[in-house]
Amino acid sequence: MYIDKYNRQKAIEYAKKWAFKRNPNYYNFDSIGGDCTNFISQCLYEGSKTMNYTNTYGWYYKSANDKSPSWTGVQFLYNFLINNKGLGPIANVSNQTDVQIGDIIQLSFDNTTFSHSLIIVEKENNKTLVASHTFDTYGRNINSYSYKKIRFIHILGVQKD
Protein backbone atom coordinates (compact mmCIF):
# COMPACT_ATOMS: atom_id res chain seq x y z
CA MET A 1 0.00 0.00 0.00
CA TYR A 2 1.20 3.55 -0.70
CA ILE A 3 -0.06 7.07 0.00
CA ASP A 4 -1.13 9.09 -3.01
CA LYS A 5 -1.95 12.78 -3.21
CA TYR A 6 -5.47 13.98 -2.42
CA ASN A 7 -6.71 16.13 -5.32
CA ARG A 8 -8.07 19.14 -3.43
CA GLN A 9 -8.97 21.00 -6.62
CA LYS A 10 -11.19 18.13 -7.86
CA ALA A 11 -12.92 17.98 -4.47
CA ILE A 12 -13.81 21.67 -4.46
CA GLU A 13 -14.79 21.69 -8.15
CA TYR A 14 -17.26 18.94 -7.28
CA ALA A 15 -18.51 20.94 -4.29
CA LYS A 16 -19.07 23.99 -6.48
CA LYS A 17 -20.96 22.00 -9.11
CA TRP A 18 -23.26 20.19 -6.67
CA ALA A 19 -23.62 22.56 -3.67
CA PHE A 20 -27.12 23.70 -4.65
CA LYS A 21 -28.34 20.57 -6.42
CA ARG A 22 -28.09 16.80 -6.05
CA ASN A 23 -26.01 14.38 -8.11
CA PRO A 24 -28.50 11.74 -9.35
CA ASN A 25 -25.83 9.03 -8.88
CA TYR A 26 -26.29 9.36 -5.11
CA TYR A 27 -29.37 9.16 -2.91
CA ASN A 28 -30.52 12.45 -1.36
CA PHE A 29 -30.71 11.97 2.43
CA ASP A 30 -32.22 15.42 3.16
CA SER A 31 -35.56 13.98 4.30
CA ILE A 32 -34.05 11.29 6.53
CA GLY A 33 -31.54 13.04 8.73
CA GLY A 34 -29.69 15.33 6.34
CA ASP A 35 -27.42 15.13 3.32
CA CYS A 36 -24.35 17.00 4.60
CA THR A 37 -21.99 14.08 5.21
CA ASN A 38 -23.19 12.27 2.07
CA PHE A 39 -22.22 15.40 0.11
CA ILE A 40 -18.86 15.68 1.89
CA SER A 41 -18.14 12.01 1.14
CA GLN A 42 -18.91 12.64 -2.52
CA CYS A 43 -16.44 15.55 -2.52
CA LEU A 44 -13.82 13.42 -0.76
CA TYR A 45 -14.36 10.65 -3.29
CA GLU A 46 -13.82 13.08 -6.18
CA GLY A 47 -10.53 14.10 -4.61
CA SER A 48 -9.41 10.57 -3.75
CA LYS A 49 -11.06 8.23 -6.29
CA THR A 50 -10.68 5.41 -3.76
CA MET A 51 -13.36 3.77 -1.62
CA ASN A 52 -12.77 1.32 1.22
CA TYR A 53 -15.23 -1.60 1.01
CA THR A 54 -14.38 -3.03 4.44
CA ASN A 55 -17.63 -4.05 6.15
CA THR A 56 -18.65 -1.85 9.09
CA TYR A 57 -15.44 0.21 9.31
CA GLY A 58 -14.92 1.10 5.63
CA TRP A 59 -15.99 4.11 3.61
CA TYR A 60 -18.03 3.39 0.49
CA TYR A 61 -21.28 3.99 -1.38
CA LYS A 62 -22.98 1.54 -3.73
CA SER A 63 -26.60 2.61 -3.15
CA ALA A 64 -28.82 4.19 -0.50
CA ASN A 65 -29.18 0.75 1.10
CA ASP A 66 -25.59 -0.41 0.55
CA LYS A 67 -23.17 2.12 2.00
CA SER A 68 -20.88 2.33 4.99
CA PRO A 69 -21.99 4.22 8.11
CA SER A 70 -19.02 6.55 7.52
CA TRP A 71 -20.41 7.66 4.13
CA THR A 72 -23.35 9.50 5.73
CA GLY A 73 -22.69 9.69 9.48
CA VAL A 74 -20.79 12.67 10.90
CA GLN A 75 -19.04 10.83 13.75
CA PHE A 76 -18.51 7.70 11.62
CA LEU A 77 -16.80 9.77 8.89
CA TYR A 78 -14.55 11.39 11.49
CA ASN A 79 -13.65 7.99 12.97
CA PHE A 80 -12.89 6.56 9.52
CA LEU A 81 -10.68 9.44 8.38
CA ILE A 82 -8.71 9.69 11.63
CA ASN A 83 -8.27 5.91 12.16
CA ASN A 84 -8.15 4.54 8.60
CA LYS A 85 -5.40 1.95 8.14
CA GLY A 86 -6.75 0.62 4.83
CA LEU A 87 -7.68 2.07 1.44
CA GLY A 88 -9.04 5.58 1.04
CA PRO A 89 -8.48 9.01 2.50
CA ILE A 90 -6.52 9.45 5.72
CA ALA A 91 -6.56 12.52 7.95
CA ASN A 92 -5.62 14.07 11.23
CA VAL A 93 -7.19 16.61 13.54
CA SER A 94 -5.92 20.09 12.75
CA ASN A 95 -6.64 23.74 13.50
CA GLN A 96 -8.13 26.54 11.44
CA THR A 97 -4.73 27.98 10.58
CA ASP A 98 -3.36 24.77 9.06
CA VAL A 99 -6.34 23.41 7.11
CA GLN A 100 -6.50 23.84 3.34
CA ILE A 101 -9.12 23.81 0.64
CA GLY A 102 -10.64 20.33 0.37
CA ASP A 103 -10.32 19.72 4.12
CA ILE A 104 -13.34 19.02 6.31
CA ILE A 105 -14.96 20.92 9.17
CA GLN A 106 -17.50 19.41 11.55
CA LEU A 107 -19.76 21.38 13.89
CA SER A 108 -21.55 20.61 17.14
CA PHE A 109 -24.59 22.77 17.84
CA ASP A 110 -25.34 21.28 21.28
CA ASN A 111 -21.78 21.03 22.70
CA THR A 112 -22.13 17.22 22.84
CA THR A 113 -22.59 15.68 19.38
CA PHE A 114 -20.98 16.73 16.12
CA SER A 115 -23.85 16.81 13.65
CA HIS A 116 -22.84 18.83 10.58
CA SER A 117 -20.05 18.33 8.01
CA LEU A 118 -18.68 20.97 5.64
CA ILE A 119 -15.86 21.20 3.11
CA ILE A 120 -13.45 24.12 2.88
CA VAL A 121 -13.66 25.67 -0.59
CA GLU A 122 -11.59 28.81 -0.07
CA LYS A 123 -9.18 30.30 2.45
CA GLU A 124 -8.25 33.95 2.25
CA ASN A 125 -6.62 35.97 5.02
CA ASN A 126 -8.63 35.13 8.13
CA LYS A 127 -11.65 33.81 6.24
CA THR A 128 -12.47 30.14 5.85
CA LEU A 129 -15.25 29.62 3.29
CA VAL A 130 -17.22 26.37 3.13
CA ALA A 131 -19.79 24.39 1.17
CA SER A 132 -22.38 21.96 2.49
CA HIS A 133 -25.72 20.24 1.92
CA THR A 134 -28.86 20.06 4.08
CA PHE A 135 -28.41 23.79 4.62
CA ASP A 136 -27.13 24.21 1.06
CA THR A 137 -24.30 26.68 0.80
CA TYR A 138 -21.18 27.49 -1.17
CA GLY A 139 -18.64 30.13 -0.17
CA ARG A 140 -20.16 30.77 3.26
CA ASN A 141 -17.84 32.06 5.98
CA ILE A 142 -17.48 29.48 8.76
CA ASN A 143 -17.69 32.35 11.25
CA SER A 144 -21.29 33.02 10.18
CA TYR A 145 -22.41 29.73 11.79
CA SER A 146 -23.64 29.61 15.36
CA TYR A 147 -22.08 26.51 16.93
CA LYS A 148 -20.80 25.29 20.28
CA LYS A 149 -17.80 23.22 19.08
CA ILE A 150 -15.82 22.97 15.87
CA ARG A 151 -13.24 20.49 14.62
CA PHE A 152 -10.96 20.68 11.63
CA ILE A 153 -9.95 17.55 9.71
CA HIS A 154 -6.91 17.79 7.45
CA ILE A 155 -6.72 15.22 4.65
CA LEU A 156 -3.14 13.90 4.55
CA GLY A 157 -3.49 11.77 1.43
CA VAL A 158 -5.10 8.65 -0.01
CA GLN A 159 -3.97 5.10 0.72
CA LYS A 160 -4.00 2.97 -2.42
CA ASP A 161 -2.99 -0.58 -3.32
mmCIF file of C-alpha atoms in Angstrom:
data_model
loop_
_atom_site.group_PDB
_atom_site.id
_atom_site.type_symbol
_atom_site.label_atom_id
_atom_site.label_comp_id
_atom_site.label_asym_id
_atom_site.label_seq_id
_atom_site.Cartn_x
_atom_site.Cartn_y
_atom_site.Cartn_z
ATOM 1 C CA MET A 1 0.000 0.000 0.000
ATOM 2 C CA TYR A 2 1.202 3.551 -0.696
ATOM 3 C CA ILE A 3 -0.058 7.067 0.003
ATOM 4 C CA ASP A 4 -1.128 9.089 -3.013
ATOM 5 C CA LYS A 5 -1.948 12.780 -3.215
ATOM 6 C CA TYR A 6 -5.468 13.983 -2.417
ATOM 7 C CA ASN A 7 -6.706 16.129 -5.324
ATOM 8 C CA ARG A 8 -8.068 19.140 -3.432
ATOM 9 C CA GLN A 9 -8.969 20.995 -6.624
ATOM 10 C CA LYS A 10 -11.192 18.133 -7.863
ATOM 11 C CA ALA A 11 -12.922 17.984 -4.466
ATOM 12 C CA ILE A 12 -13.811 21.671 -4.456
ATOM 13 C CA GLU A 13 -14.787 21.690 -8.148
ATOM 14 C CA TYR A 14 -17.263 18.936 -7.285
ATOM 15 C CA ALA A 15 -18.505 20.940 -4.288
ATOM 16 C CA LYS A 16 -19.074 23.994 -6.483
ATOM 17 C CA LYS A 17 -20.962 22.000 -9.111
ATOM 18 C CA TRP A 18 -23.257 20.190 -6.669
ATOM 19 C CA ALA A 19 -23.624 22.564 -3.670
ATOM 20 C CA PHE A 20 -27.121 23.704 -4.652
ATOM 21 C CA LYS A 21 -28.341 20.572 -6.420
ATOM 22 C CA ARG A 22 -28.087 16.800 -6.050
ATOM 23 C CA ASN A 23 -26.013 14.384 -8.110
ATOM 24 C CA PRO A 24 -28.497 11.739 -9.349
ATOM 25 C CA ASN A 25 -25.835 9.031 -8.880
ATOM 26 C CA TYR A 26 -26.289 9.358 -5.107
ATOM 27 C CA TYR A 27 -29.369 9.163 -2.913
ATOM 28 C CA ASN A 28 -30.516 12.447 -1.362
ATOM 29 C CA PHE A 29 -30.708 11.972 2.428
ATOM 30 C CA ASP A 30 -32.220 15.421 3.158
ATOM 31 C CA SER A 31 -35.565 13.984 4.297
ATOM 32 C CA ILE A 32 -34.047 11.288 6.529
ATOM 33 C CA GLY A 33 -31.539 13.038 8.729
ATOM 34 C CA GLY A 34 -29.687 15.328 6.335
ATOM 35 C CA ASP A 35 -27.421 15.129 3.317
ATOM 36 C CA CYS A 36 -24.350 17.003 4.595
ATOM 37 C CA THR A 37 -21.995 14.084 5.210
ATOM 38 C CA ASN A 38 -23.192 12.272 2.068
ATOM 39 C CA PHE A 39 -22.221 15.399 0.106
ATOM 40 C CA ILE A 40 -18.863 15.680 1.894
ATOM 41 C CA SER A 41 -18.139 12.013 1.143
ATOM 42 C CA GLN A 42 -18.909 12.642 -2.522
ATOM 43 C CA CYS A 43 -16.442 15.549 -2.523
ATOM 44 C CA LEU A 44 -13.821 13.417 -0.757
ATOM 45 C CA TYR A 45 -14.359 10.650 -3.291
ATOM 46 C CA GLU A 46 -13.816 13.083 -6.184
ATOM 47 C CA GLY A 47 -10.526 14.101 -4.610
ATOM 48 C CA SER A 48 -9.411 10.570 -3.749
ATOM 49 C CA LYS A 49 -11.058 8.232 -6.294
ATOM 50 C CA THR A 50 -10.683 5.406 -3.760
ATOM 51 C CA MET A 51 -13.357 3.770 -1.617
ATOM 52 C CA ASN A 52 -12.774 1.325 1.217
ATOM 53 C CA TYR A 53 -15.230 -1.596 1.013
ATOM 54 C CA THR A 54 -14.379 -3.035 4.438
ATOM 55 C CA ASN A 55 -17.630 -4.047 6.153
ATOM 56 C CA THR A 56 -18.654 -1.853 9.091
ATOM 57 C CA TYR A 57 -15.441 0.208 9.307
ATOM 58 C CA GLY A 58 -14.915 1.097 5.631
ATOM 59 C CA TRP A 59 -15.993 4.113 3.608
ATOM 60 C CA TYR A 60 -18.028 3.392 0.487
ATOM 61 C CA TYR A 61 -21.276 3.990 -1.380
ATOM 62 C CA LYS A 62 -22.977 1.544 -3.732
ATOM 63 C CA SER A 63 -26.595 2.615 -3.154
ATOM 64 C CA ALA A 64 -28.825 4.185 -0.502
ATOM 65 C CA ASN A 65 -29.175 0.750 1.104
ATOM 66 C CA ASP A 66 -25.589 -0.410 0.547
ATOM 67 C CA LYS A 67 -23.166 2.117 1.999
ATOM 68 C CA SER A 68 -20.876 2.326 4.991
ATOM 69 C CA PRO A 69 -21.994 4.223 8.111
ATOM 70 C CA SER A 70 -19.025 6.550 7.520
ATOM 71 C CA TRP A 71 -20.410 7.665 4.133
ATOM 72 C CA THR A 72 -23.348 9.504 5.726
ATOM 73 C CA GLY A 73 -22.690 9.693 9.478
ATOM 74 C CA VAL A 74 -20.793 12.669 10.901
ATOM 75 C CA GLN A 75 -19.043 10.832 13.746
ATOM 76 C CA PHE A 76 -18.512 7.701 11.619
ATOM 77 C CA LEU A 77 -16.798 9.768 8.887
ATOM 78 C CA TYR A 78 -14.552 11.387 11.489
ATOM 79 C CA ASN A 79 -13.648 7.989 12.969
ATOM 80 C CA PHE A 80 -12.887 6.561 9.520
ATOM 81 C CA LEU A 81 -10.683 9.444 8.378
ATOM 82 C CA ILE A 82 -8.710 9.689 11.628
ATOM 83 C CA ASN A 83 -8.271 5.913 12.159
ATOM 84 C CA ASN A 84 -8.154 4.536 8.602
ATOM 85 C CA LYS A 85 -5.396 1.954 8.139
ATOM 86 C CA GLY A 86 -6.745 0.623 4.825
ATOM 87 C CA LEU A 87 -7.684 2.072 1.444
ATOM 88 C CA GLY A 88 -9.037 5.580 1.037
ATOM 89 C CA PRO A 89 -8.485 9.013 2.500
ATOM 90 C CA ILE A 90 -6.518 9.448 5.719
ATOM 91 C CA ALA A 91 -6.562 12.517 7.950
ATOM 92 C CA ASN A 92 -5.618 14.067 11.234
ATOM 93 C CA VAL A 93 -7.185 16.614 13.540
ATOM 94 C CA SER A 94 -5.916 20.088 12.751
ATOM 95 C CA ASN A 95 -6.644 23.736 13.497
ATOM 96 C CA GLN A 96 -8.126 26.536 11.443
ATOM 97 C CA THR A 97 -4.728 27.977 10.580
ATOM 98 C CA ASP A 98 -3.359 24.766 9.058
ATOM 99 C CA VAL A 99 -6.343 23.412 7.114
ATOM 100 C CA GLN A 100 -6.500 23.840 3.345
ATOM 101 C CA ILE A 101 -9.122 23.806 0.638
ATOM 102 C CA GLY A 102 -10.643 20.333 0.370
ATOM 103 C CA ASP A 103 -10.323 19.717 4.116
ATOM 104 C CA ILE A 104 -13.342 19.022 6.312
ATOM 105 C CA ILE A 105 -14.962 20.921 9.175
ATOM 106 C CA GLN A 106 -17.504 19.407 11.552
ATOM 107 C CA LEU A 107 -19.764 21.377 13.889
ATOM 108 C CA SER A 108 -21.552 20.611 17.140
ATOM 109 C CA PHE A 109 -24.592 22.774 17.845
ATOM 110 C CA ASP A 110 -25.340 21.284 21.283
ATOM 111 C CA ASN A 111 -21.782 21.027 22.703
ATOM 112 C CA THR A 112 -22.132 17.225 22.843
ATOM 113 C CA THR A 113 -22.586 15.681 19.382
ATOM 114 C CA PHE A 114 -20.976 16.732 16.122
ATOM 115 C CA SER A 115 -23.854 16.814 13.650
ATOM 116 C CA HIS A 116 -22.842 18.827 10.581
ATOM 117 C CA SER A 117 -20.048 18.328 8.009
ATOM 118 C CA LEU A 118 -18.684 20.973 5.642
ATOM 119 C CA ILE A 119 -15.857 21.197 3.107
ATOM 120 C CA ILE A 120 -13.447 24.122 2.877
ATOM 121 C CA VAL A 121 -13.664 25.669 -0.589
ATOM 122 C CA GLU A 122 -11.588 28.807 -0.066
ATOM 123 C CA LYS A 123 -9.180 30.299 2.446
ATOM 124 C CA GLU A 124 -8.251 33.954 2.249
ATOM 125 C CA ASN A 125 -6.617 35.975 5.018
ATOM 126 C CA ASN A 126 -8.630 35.127 8.131
ATOM 127 C CA LYS A 127 -11.654 33.814 6.240
ATOM 128 C CA THR A 128 -12.473 30.136 5.846
ATOM 129 C CA LEU A 129 -15.251 29.615 3.291
ATOM 130 C CA VAL A 130 -17.224 26.373 3.129
ATOM 131 C CA ALA A 131 -19.790 24.391 1.166
ATOM 132 C CA SER A 132 -22.380 21.961 2.490
ATOM 133 C CA HIS A 133 -25.717 20.241 1.918
ATOM 134 C CA THR A 134 -28.857 20.061 4.084
ATOM 135 C CA PHE A 135 -28.406 23.795 4.622
ATOM 136 C CA ASP A 136 -27.131 24.207 1.059
ATOM 137 C CA THR A 137 -24.298 26.681 0.799
ATOM 138 C CA TYR A 138 -21.176 27.488 -1.171
ATOM 139 C CA GLY A 139 -18.638 30.129 -0.172
ATOM 140 C CA ARG A 140 -20.155 30.772 3.263
ATOM 141 C CA ASN A 141 -17.843 32.058 5.979
ATOM 142 C CA ILE A 142 -17.483 29.478 8.757
ATOM 143 C CA ASN A 143 -17.691 32.355 11.253
ATOM 144 C CA SER A 144 -21.294 33.017 10.177
ATOM 145 C CA TYR A 145 -22.406 29.731 11.793
ATOM 146 C CA SER A 146 -23.641 29.611 15.363
ATOM 147 C CA TYR A 147 -22.080 26.514 16.929
ATOM 148 C CA LYS A 148 -20.796 25.290 20.280
ATOM 149 C CA LYS A 149 -17.801 23.220 19.077
ATOM 150 C CA ILE A 150 -15.817 22.970 15.865
ATOM 151 C CA ARG A 151 -13.240 20.485 14.625
ATOM 152 C CA PHE A 152 -10.958 20.683 11.625
ATOM 153 C CA ILE A 153 -9.953 17.548 9.708
ATOM 154 C CA HIS A 154 -6.907 17.787 7.446
ATOM 155 C CA ILE A 155 -6.718 15.217 4.646
ATOM 156 C CA LEU A 156 -3.138 13.897 4.550
ATOM 157 C CA GLY A 157 -3.493 11.766 1.433
ATOM 158 C CA VAL A 158 -5.096 8.645 -0.006
ATOM 159 C CA GLN A 159 -3.971 5.104 0.724
ATOM 160 C CA LYS A 160 -3.997 2.970 -2.416
ATOM 161 C CA ASP A 161 -2.995 -0.577 -3.323
#
